[in-house]
Amino acid sequence: MNFPEIQQKTFLLLLVTVSLAFGWILLPFYGAVFWGSVLAIIFTPFYRKLLIIMNLRRNLAALTTLLLCLIIVILPLTLITSALLKEGLAVYQRIRSGELNVGEYVEQIMNALPAWAVHLMNRLGIGNVAELRDTLSNSVLQGSQLIATEALSIGQNTFEFIISFAIMLYLLFFLLRDGAVLTAKINQAIPLSMEHKHHLLSKFTTVVRATVKGNIAVALAQGLLGGMIFYFLDIQGALLWGFVMAILSLLPAVGAGLIWAPVAIYFLFTGAIWQGVVLILFGVLVIGLVDNVLRPILVGKDTQIPDYVILISTLGGMVLFGLNGFVIGPVIAALFIATWDLFSIANENNKGSGPSE
C-alpha cells in the first residue's frame, strides 16, 4: 500500500466520522431540521417567483415566503392542535369518569348480533362478551390517556418546543435564500455522474412535494368531511374524530374507514338504521371518493410509485419515524426504485457495449 492510498483512505474515514458526528449533534432537533428542509422544498418555487418580482432581493423574498408559510401552514396547525388537545382531554375525562362507557356500546352490539355471527365469534375465540368489552374499554382508555399524556408533555416541554420551532423557522429562511447554492455544492460533492445526480435529486424533490402536498390535501379533505358527518349525526367528539380520520387517511386504501366503518356498524346493530346507512353511503361515496380520486392525481401521478409500495413504505416509515414517516417512507422507497432503475440502465448499457463475437 503506497502513501497516497493511505492518505485517501484516512481522509475517507475522517469524512465519514465527522459526518456521523455532525448527524449525531443534529439528532435532538432532527424534526425541526427535517420539516425546515421539507417546507423549503415545497415553498422554493414561490420564493423564486417572489425573487423576480422583488428585483433579486434574496433576504426580502425569503422573509416574505417565510411569513406566507407561517400564515398558511403553521398558525392554523397550531390553533387546530390546541383545540384538539382540549377535546382529547375532555374525552379522556368522560371515559375515566364512566360517563362515556365503551364497554356498554360493545355489549349492545354483541347482544344485537345474529346467532350465526355469535357462533362464528365463539369459534374464533372472541365470543366472550365480558372479555371483549374489557379489552376494548382498556384500549380506548389507554388511547385517550395517551392523548392526555401528550398534551401534558407538550405543556411541560414548551421551552423545547419553542426552541425547535425557532430552529425550523431560522433554517427555513436560509434554505430558501441559499438553497440554490447549497444544492450546487451537494451536487458537486456527490461522486456520481451529472445525469445520475440530476435524476436522483429531481426524484427526491418531486416525491417530497407530491407526498406532502397530496397527502395533506387528502387528509384535510377526508378529516373535514368525516368531522362534518359525525357532527351532523350528533356523534360526540366530532372534531377529535375528524382529526383522527385525517391522520389515518395518510394510509392509502384503508385510512379514514378505520373510524367511520365501526361507528356505522354500531349504528346498524343498535337500531339506528338511518344513521348507519347515511354514514356508510357518505363514507363510501364521498370520503372514499376523495381518496380514490385525489390521491392518484396528487401523489401517485407525480411520484410514479405503485399504490401498494406507497402504502407499505408509509406504514413502515410511520412505525420507525412517527408522523414524519409519512414523508420519509415514500421518499426512501422512491430513491430505492430510482437507484435500481439507474443500475439496470447502466447494466444494460454495459451489456450493449460489450465485445461482439
Short mmCIF file of C-alpha atoms in Angstrom, two decimals:
data_model
loop_
_atom_site.label_atom_id
_atom_site.label_comp_id
_atom_site.label_asym_id
_atom_site.label_seq_id
_atom_site.Cartn_x
_atom_site.Cartn_y
_atom_site.Cartn_z
CA MET A 1 0.00 0.00 0.00
CA ASN A 2 1.55 3.28 -1.08
CA PHE A 3 1.42 6.53 0.86
CA PRO A 4 -1.17 8.35 -1.33
CA GLU A 5 -3.55 5.37 -0.94
CA ILE A 6 -3.18 5.53 2.86
CA GLN A 7 -3.89 9.23 2.77
CA GLN A 8 -7.01 8.71 0.67
CA LYS A 9 -8.41 6.02 2.99
CA THR A 10 -7.59 8.09 6.07
CA PHE A 11 -9.37 11.08 4.59
CA LEU A 12 -12.45 8.97 3.71
CA LEU A 13 -12.51 7.62 7.28
CA LEU A 14 -12.26 11.18 8.62
CA LEU A 15 -15.05 12.30 6.26
CA VAL A 16 -17.38 9.51 7.41
CA THR A 17 -16.54 10.11 11.08
CA VAL A 18 -17.16 13.87 11.09
CA SER A 19 -20.35 13.39 9.02
CA LEU A 20 -21.71 10.89 11.56
CA ALA A 21 -20.69 13.19 14.41
CA PHE A 22 -22.47 16.13 12.79
CA GLY A 23 -25.60 13.99 12.31
CA TRP A 24 -25.40 12.97 15.97
CA ILE A 25 -25.30 16.64 17.01
CA LEU A 26 -28.37 17.42 14.89
CA LEU A 27 -30.29 14.35 16.13
CA PRO A 28 -32.03 16.09 19.10
CA PHE A 29 -33.60 18.54 16.64
CA TYR A 30 -33.96 16.23 13.65
CA GLY A 31 -37.71 17.01 13.43
CA ALA A 32 -37.03 20.75 13.16
CA VAL A 33 -34.29 20.19 10.57
CA PHE A 34 -36.43 17.71 8.64
CA TRP A 35 -39.52 19.93 8.41
CA GLY A 36 -37.44 23.01 7.72
CA SER A 37 -35.99 21.18 4.72
CA VAL A 38 -39.38 19.85 3.59
CA LEU A 39 -41.03 23.28 3.77
CA ALA A 40 -38.08 24.78 1.89
CA ILE A 41 -38.54 22.27 -0.94
CA ILE A 42 -42.29 22.98 -1.10
CA PHE A 43 -42.05 26.78 -0.96
CA THR A 44 -38.94 27.25 -3.14
CA PRO A 45 -40.96 27.69 -6.39
CA PHE A 46 -42.93 30.51 -4.75
CA TYR A 47 -39.69 32.04 -3.42
CA ARG A 48 -38.24 32.07 -6.94
CA LYS A 49 -41.28 33.92 -8.28
CA LEU A 50 -41.02 36.48 -5.48
CA LEU A 51 -37.31 36.85 -6.18
CA ILE A 52 -38.08 38.02 -9.71
CA ILE A 53 -40.85 40.35 -8.55
CA MET A 54 -38.59 41.87 -5.84
CA ASN A 55 -35.65 42.53 -8.16
CA LEU A 56 -33.48 39.68 -6.81
CA ARG A 57 -33.64 40.86 -3.18
CA ARG A 58 -32.99 37.47 -1.65
CA ASN A 59 -33.50 38.43 2.01
CA LEU A 60 -36.81 40.16 1.35
CA ALA A 61 -38.11 37.33 -0.85
CA ALA A 62 -37.10 34.68 1.70
CA LEU A 63 -38.67 36.65 4.58
CA THR A 64 -41.92 37.14 2.64
CA THR A 65 -42.06 33.42 1.82
CA LEU A 66 -41.43 32.60 5.48
CA LEU A 67 -44.31 34.84 6.57
CA LEU A 68 -46.57 33.21 3.99
CA CYS A 69 -45.60 29.78 5.32
CA LEU A 70 -46.48 30.93 8.84
CA ILE A 71 -49.89 32.25 7.78
CA ILE A 72 -50.87 29.31 5.55
CA VAL A 73 -49.39 26.33 7.40
CA ILE A 74 -48.03 26.86 10.87
CA LEU A 75 -50.50 29.18 12.62
CA PRO A 76 -53.65 27.25 11.54
CA LEU A 77 -51.97 23.97 12.51
CA THR A 78 -51.10 25.38 15.96
CA LEU A 79 -54.70 26.55 16.56
CA ILE A 80 -56.16 23.20 15.43
CA THR A 81 -53.72 21.26 17.62
CA SER A 82 -54.68 23.35 20.65
CA ALA A 83 -58.40 22.73 20.06
CA LEU A 84 -57.79 19.01 19.53
CA LEU A 85 -55.83 18.65 22.75
CA LYS A 86 -58.64 20.29 24.70
CA GLU A 87 -61.23 17.99 23.14
CA GLY A 88 -58.99 14.96 23.64
CA LEU A 89 -58.60 15.78 27.34
CA ALA A 90 -62.38 16.22 27.64
CA VAL A 91 -63.00 12.78 26.08
CA TYR A 92 -60.40 11.23 28.41
CA GLN A 93 -62.12 12.74 31.45
CA ARG A 94 -65.51 11.41 30.28
CA ILE A 95 -64.10 7.90 29.78
CA ARG A 96 -62.31 7.93 33.12
CA SER A 97 -65.39 9.17 34.99
CA GLY A 98 -67.56 6.49 33.35
CA GLU A 99 -69.79 8.99 31.54
CA LEU A 100 -68.57 7.53 28.23
CA ASN A 101 -68.63 3.72 28.66
CA VAL A 102 -67.22 1.90 25.64
CA GLY A 103 -67.98 -1.45 27.25
CA GLU A 104 -71.71 -0.75 27.12
CA TYR A 105 -71.51 0.03 23.40
CA VAL A 106 -69.69 -3.27 22.78
CA GLU A 107 -72.25 -5.19 24.82
CA GLN A 108 -75.10 -3.60 22.85
CA ILE A 109 -73.51 -4.69 19.57
CA MET A 110 -72.87 -8.23 20.84
CA ASN A 111 -76.46 -8.62 22.05
CA ALA A 112 -77.77 -7.44 18.67
CA LEU A 113 -75.70 -9.91 16.64
CA PRO A 114 -77.50 -12.81 14.92
CA ALA A 115 -76.93 -16.35 16.15
CA TRP A 116 -74.61 -17.31 13.27
CA ALA A 117 -72.34 -14.33 13.98
CA VAL A 118 -72.15 -15.19 17.68
CA HIS A 119 -71.34 -18.81 16.79
CA LEU A 120 -68.60 -17.67 14.40
CA MET A 121 -67.08 -15.37 17.03
CA ASN A 122 -67.12 -18.23 19.56
CA ARG A 123 -65.24 -20.44 17.09
CA LEU A 124 -62.68 -17.66 16.60
CA GLY A 125 -62.25 -17.31 20.34
CA ILE A 126 -63.63 -13.76 20.58
CA GLY A 127 -67.17 -14.55 21.70
CA ASN A 128 -66.61 -13.80 25.37
CA VAL A 129 -68.59 -10.57 25.76
CA ALA A 130 -67.12 -9.60 29.12
CA GLU A 131 -63.54 -10.22 27.99
CA LEU A 132 -64.01 -8.37 24.68
CA ARG A 133 -65.73 -5.49 26.46
CA ASP A 134 -62.92 -5.16 28.98
CA THR A 135 -60.24 -5.39 26.28
CA LEU A 136 -61.79 -2.67 24.12
CA SER A 137 -62.54 -0.47 27.12
CA ASN A 138 -58.93 -0.71 28.26
CA SER A 139 -57.69 0.01 24.74
CA VAL A 140 -59.84 3.12 24.42
CA LEU A 141 -58.82 4.27 27.91
CA GLN A 142 -55.14 3.78 27.07
CA GLY A 143 -55.58 5.68 23.78
CA SER A 144 -57.30 8.61 25.46
CA GLN A 145 -54.73 8.51 28.24
CA LEU A 146 -52.01 8.75 25.60
CA ILE A 147 -53.65 11.92 24.24
CA ALA A 148 -53.80 13.36 27.74
CA THR A 149 -50.17 12.42 28.39
CA GLU A 150 -49.07 14.01 25.13
CA ALA A 151 -50.98 17.17 25.98
CA LEU A 152 -49.29 17.30 29.40
CA SER A 153 -45.92 16.58 27.78
CA ILE A 154 -46.38 19.47 25.35
CA GLY A 155 -47.17 21.76 28.26
CA GLN A 156 -44.12 20.61 30.21
CA ASN A 157 -41.79 20.83 27.22
CA THR A 158 -42.93 24.22 25.99
CA PHE A 159 -39.40 25.59 26.07
CA GLU A 160 -38.05 22.68 23.99
CA PHE A 161 -40.91 23.10 21.50
CA ILE A 162 -40.20 26.83 21.16
CA ILE A 163 -36.50 26.13 20.54
CA SER A 164 -37.30 23.50 17.87
CA PHE A 165 -39.85 25.81 16.26
CA ALA A 166 -37.34 28.68 16.17
CA ILE A 167 -34.66 26.40 14.66
CA MET A 168 -37.10 25.27 11.96
CA LEU A 169 -38.01 28.85 11.00
CA TYR A 170 -34.37 30.00 11.14
CA LEU A 171 -33.26 27.08 8.97
CA LEU A 172 -36.18 27.56 6.58
CA PHE A 173 -35.19 31.18 5.95
CA PHE A 174 -31.61 30.29 4.99
CA LEU A 175 -32.62 27.23 2.98
CA LEU A 176 -34.94 29.42 0.94
CA ARG A 177 -32.36 32.16 0.50
CA ASP A 178 -29.31 29.97 -0.12
CA GLY A 179 -30.99 26.79 -1.37
CA ALA A 180 -29.62 27.05 -4.91
CA VAL A 181 -26.03 27.45 -3.65
CA LEU A 182 -26.36 24.56 -1.19
CA THR A 183 -27.86 22.32 -3.88
CA ALA A 184 -24.98 23.12 -6.24
CA LYS A 185 -22.43 22.27 -3.52
CA ILE A 186 -24.16 18.98 -2.73
CA ASN A 187 -24.26 18.13 -6.43
CA GLN A 188 -20.57 18.87 -6.72
CA ALA A 189 -19.67 16.75 -3.69
CA ILE A 190 -21.63 13.61 -4.63
CA PRO A 191 -19.34 11.25 -6.60
CA LEU A 192 -21.84 10.37 -9.33
CA SER A 193 -22.33 11.41 -12.94
CA MET A 194 -24.31 14.61 -13.54
CA GLU A 195 -27.07 12.61 -15.20
CA HIS A 196 -27.48 10.32 -12.19
CA LYS A 197 -27.32 13.19 -9.71
CA HIS A 198 -29.92 15.17 -11.61
CA HIS A 199 -32.23 12.15 -11.83
CA LEU A 200 -31.98 11.33 -8.10
CA LEU A 201 -32.31 14.94 -6.95
CA SER A 202 -35.27 15.51 -9.24
CA LYS A 203 -36.92 12.35 -7.95
CA PHE A 204 -36.28 13.37 -4.34
CA THR A 205 -37.81 16.85 -4.67
CA THR A 206 -40.75 15.59 -6.73
CA VAL A 207 -41.65 12.89 -4.20
CA VAL A 208 -41.33 15.27 -1.23
CA ARG A 209 -43.59 17.88 -2.86
CA ALA A 210 -46.14 15.36 -4.12
CA THR A 211 -46.22 13.38 -0.87
CA VAL A 212 -46.60 16.37 1.42
CA LYS A 213 -49.00 18.43 -0.70
CA GLY A 214 -51.00 15.44 -1.94
CA ASN A 215 -51.31 13.58 1.36
CA ILE A 216 -52.08 16.72 3.33
CA ALA A 217 -54.75 17.75 0.81
CA VAL A 218 -56.35 14.29 1.03
CA ALA A 219 -56.03 14.26 4.84
CA LEU A 220 -57.63 17.70 5.20
CA ALA A 221 -60.47 16.80 2.85
CA GLN A 222 -61.23 13.44 4.48
CA GLY A 223 -60.83 14.78 8.01
CA LEU A 224 -63.12 17.74 7.28
CA LEU A 225 -65.76 15.57 5.62
CA GLY A 226 -65.54 12.94 8.36
CA GLY A 227 -65.86 15.55 11.11
CA MET A 228 -68.84 17.15 9.34
CA ILE A 229 -70.79 13.88 9.01
CA PHE A 230 -70.02 12.98 12.63
CA TYR A 231 -71.26 16.41 13.73
CA PHE A 232 -74.39 16.02 11.58
CA LEU A 233 -75.09 12.61 13.17
CA ASP A 234 -74.52 14.11 16.65
CA ILE A 235 -71.53 11.89 17.47
CA GLN A 236 -69.54 13.09 20.47
CA GLY A 237 -66.06 14.49 19.76
CA ALA A 238 -66.64 15.20 16.06
CA LEU A 239 -63.56 17.44 15.87
CA LEU A 240 -61.35 14.83 17.50
CA TRP A 241 -62.63 12.01 15.30
CA GLY A 242 -62.24 14.19 12.22
CA PHE A 243 -58.60 14.75 13.16
CA VAL A 244 -58.05 11.02 13.73
CA MET A 245 -59.56 10.30 10.30
CA ALA A 246 -57.26 12.92 8.78
CA ILE A 247 -54.20 11.25 10.34
CA LEU A 248 -55.32 7.75 9.31
CA SER A 249 -56.05 8.96 5.77
CA LEU A 250 -52.27 9.25 5.33
CA LEU A 251 -52.50 5.47 4.84
CA PRO A 252 -53.77 4.78 1.29
CA ALA A 253 -56.77 2.48 0.79
CA VAL A 254 -57.64 1.88 4.49
CA GLY A 255 -57.36 5.28 6.15
CA ALA A 256 -60.47 7.01 7.44
CA GLY A 257 -62.59 3.85 7.09
CA LEU A 258 -60.96 2.52 10.26
CA ILE A 259 -63.02 5.14 12.15
CA TRP A 260 -66.31 5.64 10.33
CA ALA A 261 -66.90 1.95 9.45
CA PRO A 262 -67.04 0.67 13.10
CA VAL A 263 -69.31 3.58 14.03
CA ALA A 264 -71.63 2.74 11.13
CA ILE A 265 -71.70 -0.92 12.23
CA TYR A 266 -72.54 0.18 15.77
CA PHE A 267 -75.45 2.26 14.47
CA LEU A 268 -76.82 -0.65 12.43
CA PHE A 269 -76.61 -3.18 15.27
CA THR A 270 -78.16 -0.86 17.84
CA GLY A 271 -81.20 0.03 15.75
CA ALA A 272 -80.08 3.43 14.46
CA ILE A 273 -80.60 2.24 10.90
CA TRP A 274 -80.83 5.57 9.07
CA GLN A 275 -77.69 6.92 10.81
CA GLY A 276 -75.77 3.77 9.89
CA VAL A 277 -76.94 3.83 6.26
CA VAL A 278 -76.17 7.55 5.90
CA LEU A 279 -72.69 7.10 7.38
CA ILE A 280 -71.90 4.11 5.13
CA LEU A 281 -73.10 5.90 1.99
CA PHE A 282 -71.25 9.08 2.89
CA GLY A 283 -68.10 7.13 3.84
CA VAL A 284 -68.02 5.10 0.63
CA LEU A 285 -69.29 7.64 -1.91
CA VAL A 286 -67.83 10.87 -0.51
CA ILE A 287 -64.92 10.21 1.88
CA GLY A 288 -63.75 7.18 -0.11
CA LEU A 289 -64.11 9.04 -3.40
CA VAL A 290 -61.71 11.73 -2.16
CA ASP A 291 -59.06 9.06 -1.59
CA ASN A 292 -59.70 7.29 -4.89
CA VAL A 293 -59.72 10.48 -6.99
CA LEU A 294 -57.39 12.99 -5.31
CA ARG A 295 -54.59 10.68 -4.14
CA PRO A 296 -53.72 9.19 -7.58
CA ILE A 297 -53.81 12.69 -9.10
CA LEU A 298 -51.77 14.46 -6.41
CA VAL A 299 -49.46 11.67 -5.21
CA GLY A 300 -49.27 8.64 -7.49
CA LYS A 301 -49.15 10.54 -10.78
CA ASP A 302 -46.12 12.66 -9.80
CA THR A 303 -44.21 10.08 -7.78
CA GLN A 304 -44.88 7.24 -10.26
CA ILE A 305 -44.81 4.79 -7.36
CA PRO A 306 -47.34 1.92 -7.22
CA ASP A 307 -50.08 2.30 -4.59
CA TYR A 308 -49.01 -0.83 -2.71
CA VAL A 309 -45.45 0.49 -2.39
CA ILE A 310 -46.76 3.84 -1.10
CA LEU A 311 -48.92 2.02 1.47
CA ILE A 312 -46.16 -0.26 2.75
CA SER A 313 -43.48 2.45 2.79
CA THR A 314 -45.84 4.89 4.55
CA LEU A 315 -46.70 2.32 7.22
CA GLY A 316 -43.05 1.37 7.71
CA GLY A 317 -41.97 5.00 7.81
CA MET A 318 -44.57 5.91 10.43
CA VAL A 319 -43.61 2.93 12.59
CA LEU A 320 -39.93 3.93 12.52
CA PHE A 321 -40.13 7.73 12.46
CA GLY A 322 -43.58 8.56 13.81
CA LEU A 323 -45.68 11.09 11.92
CA ASN A 324 -42.60 12.25 9.98
CA GLY A 325 -42.56 8.81 8.38
CA PHE A 326 -45.43 9.58 6.01
CA VAL A 327 -42.86 11.65 4.08
CA ILE A 328 -39.65 9.74 4.89
CA GLY A 329 -41.07 6.33 3.94
CA PRO A 330 -42.21 7.16 0.39
CA VAL A 331 -39.05 9.24 -0.24
CA ILE A 332 -36.82 6.27 0.67
CA ALA A 333 -38.99 3.99 -1.49
CA ALA A 334 -38.77 6.41 -4.44
CA LEU A 335 -34.97 6.71 -4.13
CA PHE A 336 -34.75 2.91 -3.87
CA ILE A 337 -36.70 2.48 -7.11
CA ALA A 338 -34.84 5.30 -8.87
CA THR A 339 -31.43 3.94 -7.85
CA TRP A 340 -32.22 0.44 -9.07
CA ASP A 341 -33.59 1.87 -12.31
CA LEU A 342 -30.28 3.67 -12.87
CA PHE A 343 -28.39 0.48 -12.05
CA SER A 344 -30.49 -1.53 -14.51
CA ILE A 345 -29.96 1.06 -17.26
CA ALA A 346 -26.19 1.13 -16.62
CA ASN A 347 -26.09 -2.67 -16.63
CA GLU A 348 -27.97 -2.83 -19.94
CA ASN A 349 -25.63 -0.22 -21.44
CA ASN A 350 -22.59 -2.21 -20.34
CA LYS A 351 -24.01 -5.36 -21.93
CA GLY A 352 -24.79 -3.46 -25.13
CA SER A 353 -21.29 -2.02 -25.38
CA GLY A 354 -19.57 -5.36 -24.76
CA PRO A 355 -17.36 -7.02 -27.38
CA SER A 356 -19.30 -8.70 -30.16
CA GLU A 357 -18.48 -12.26 -31.16
#
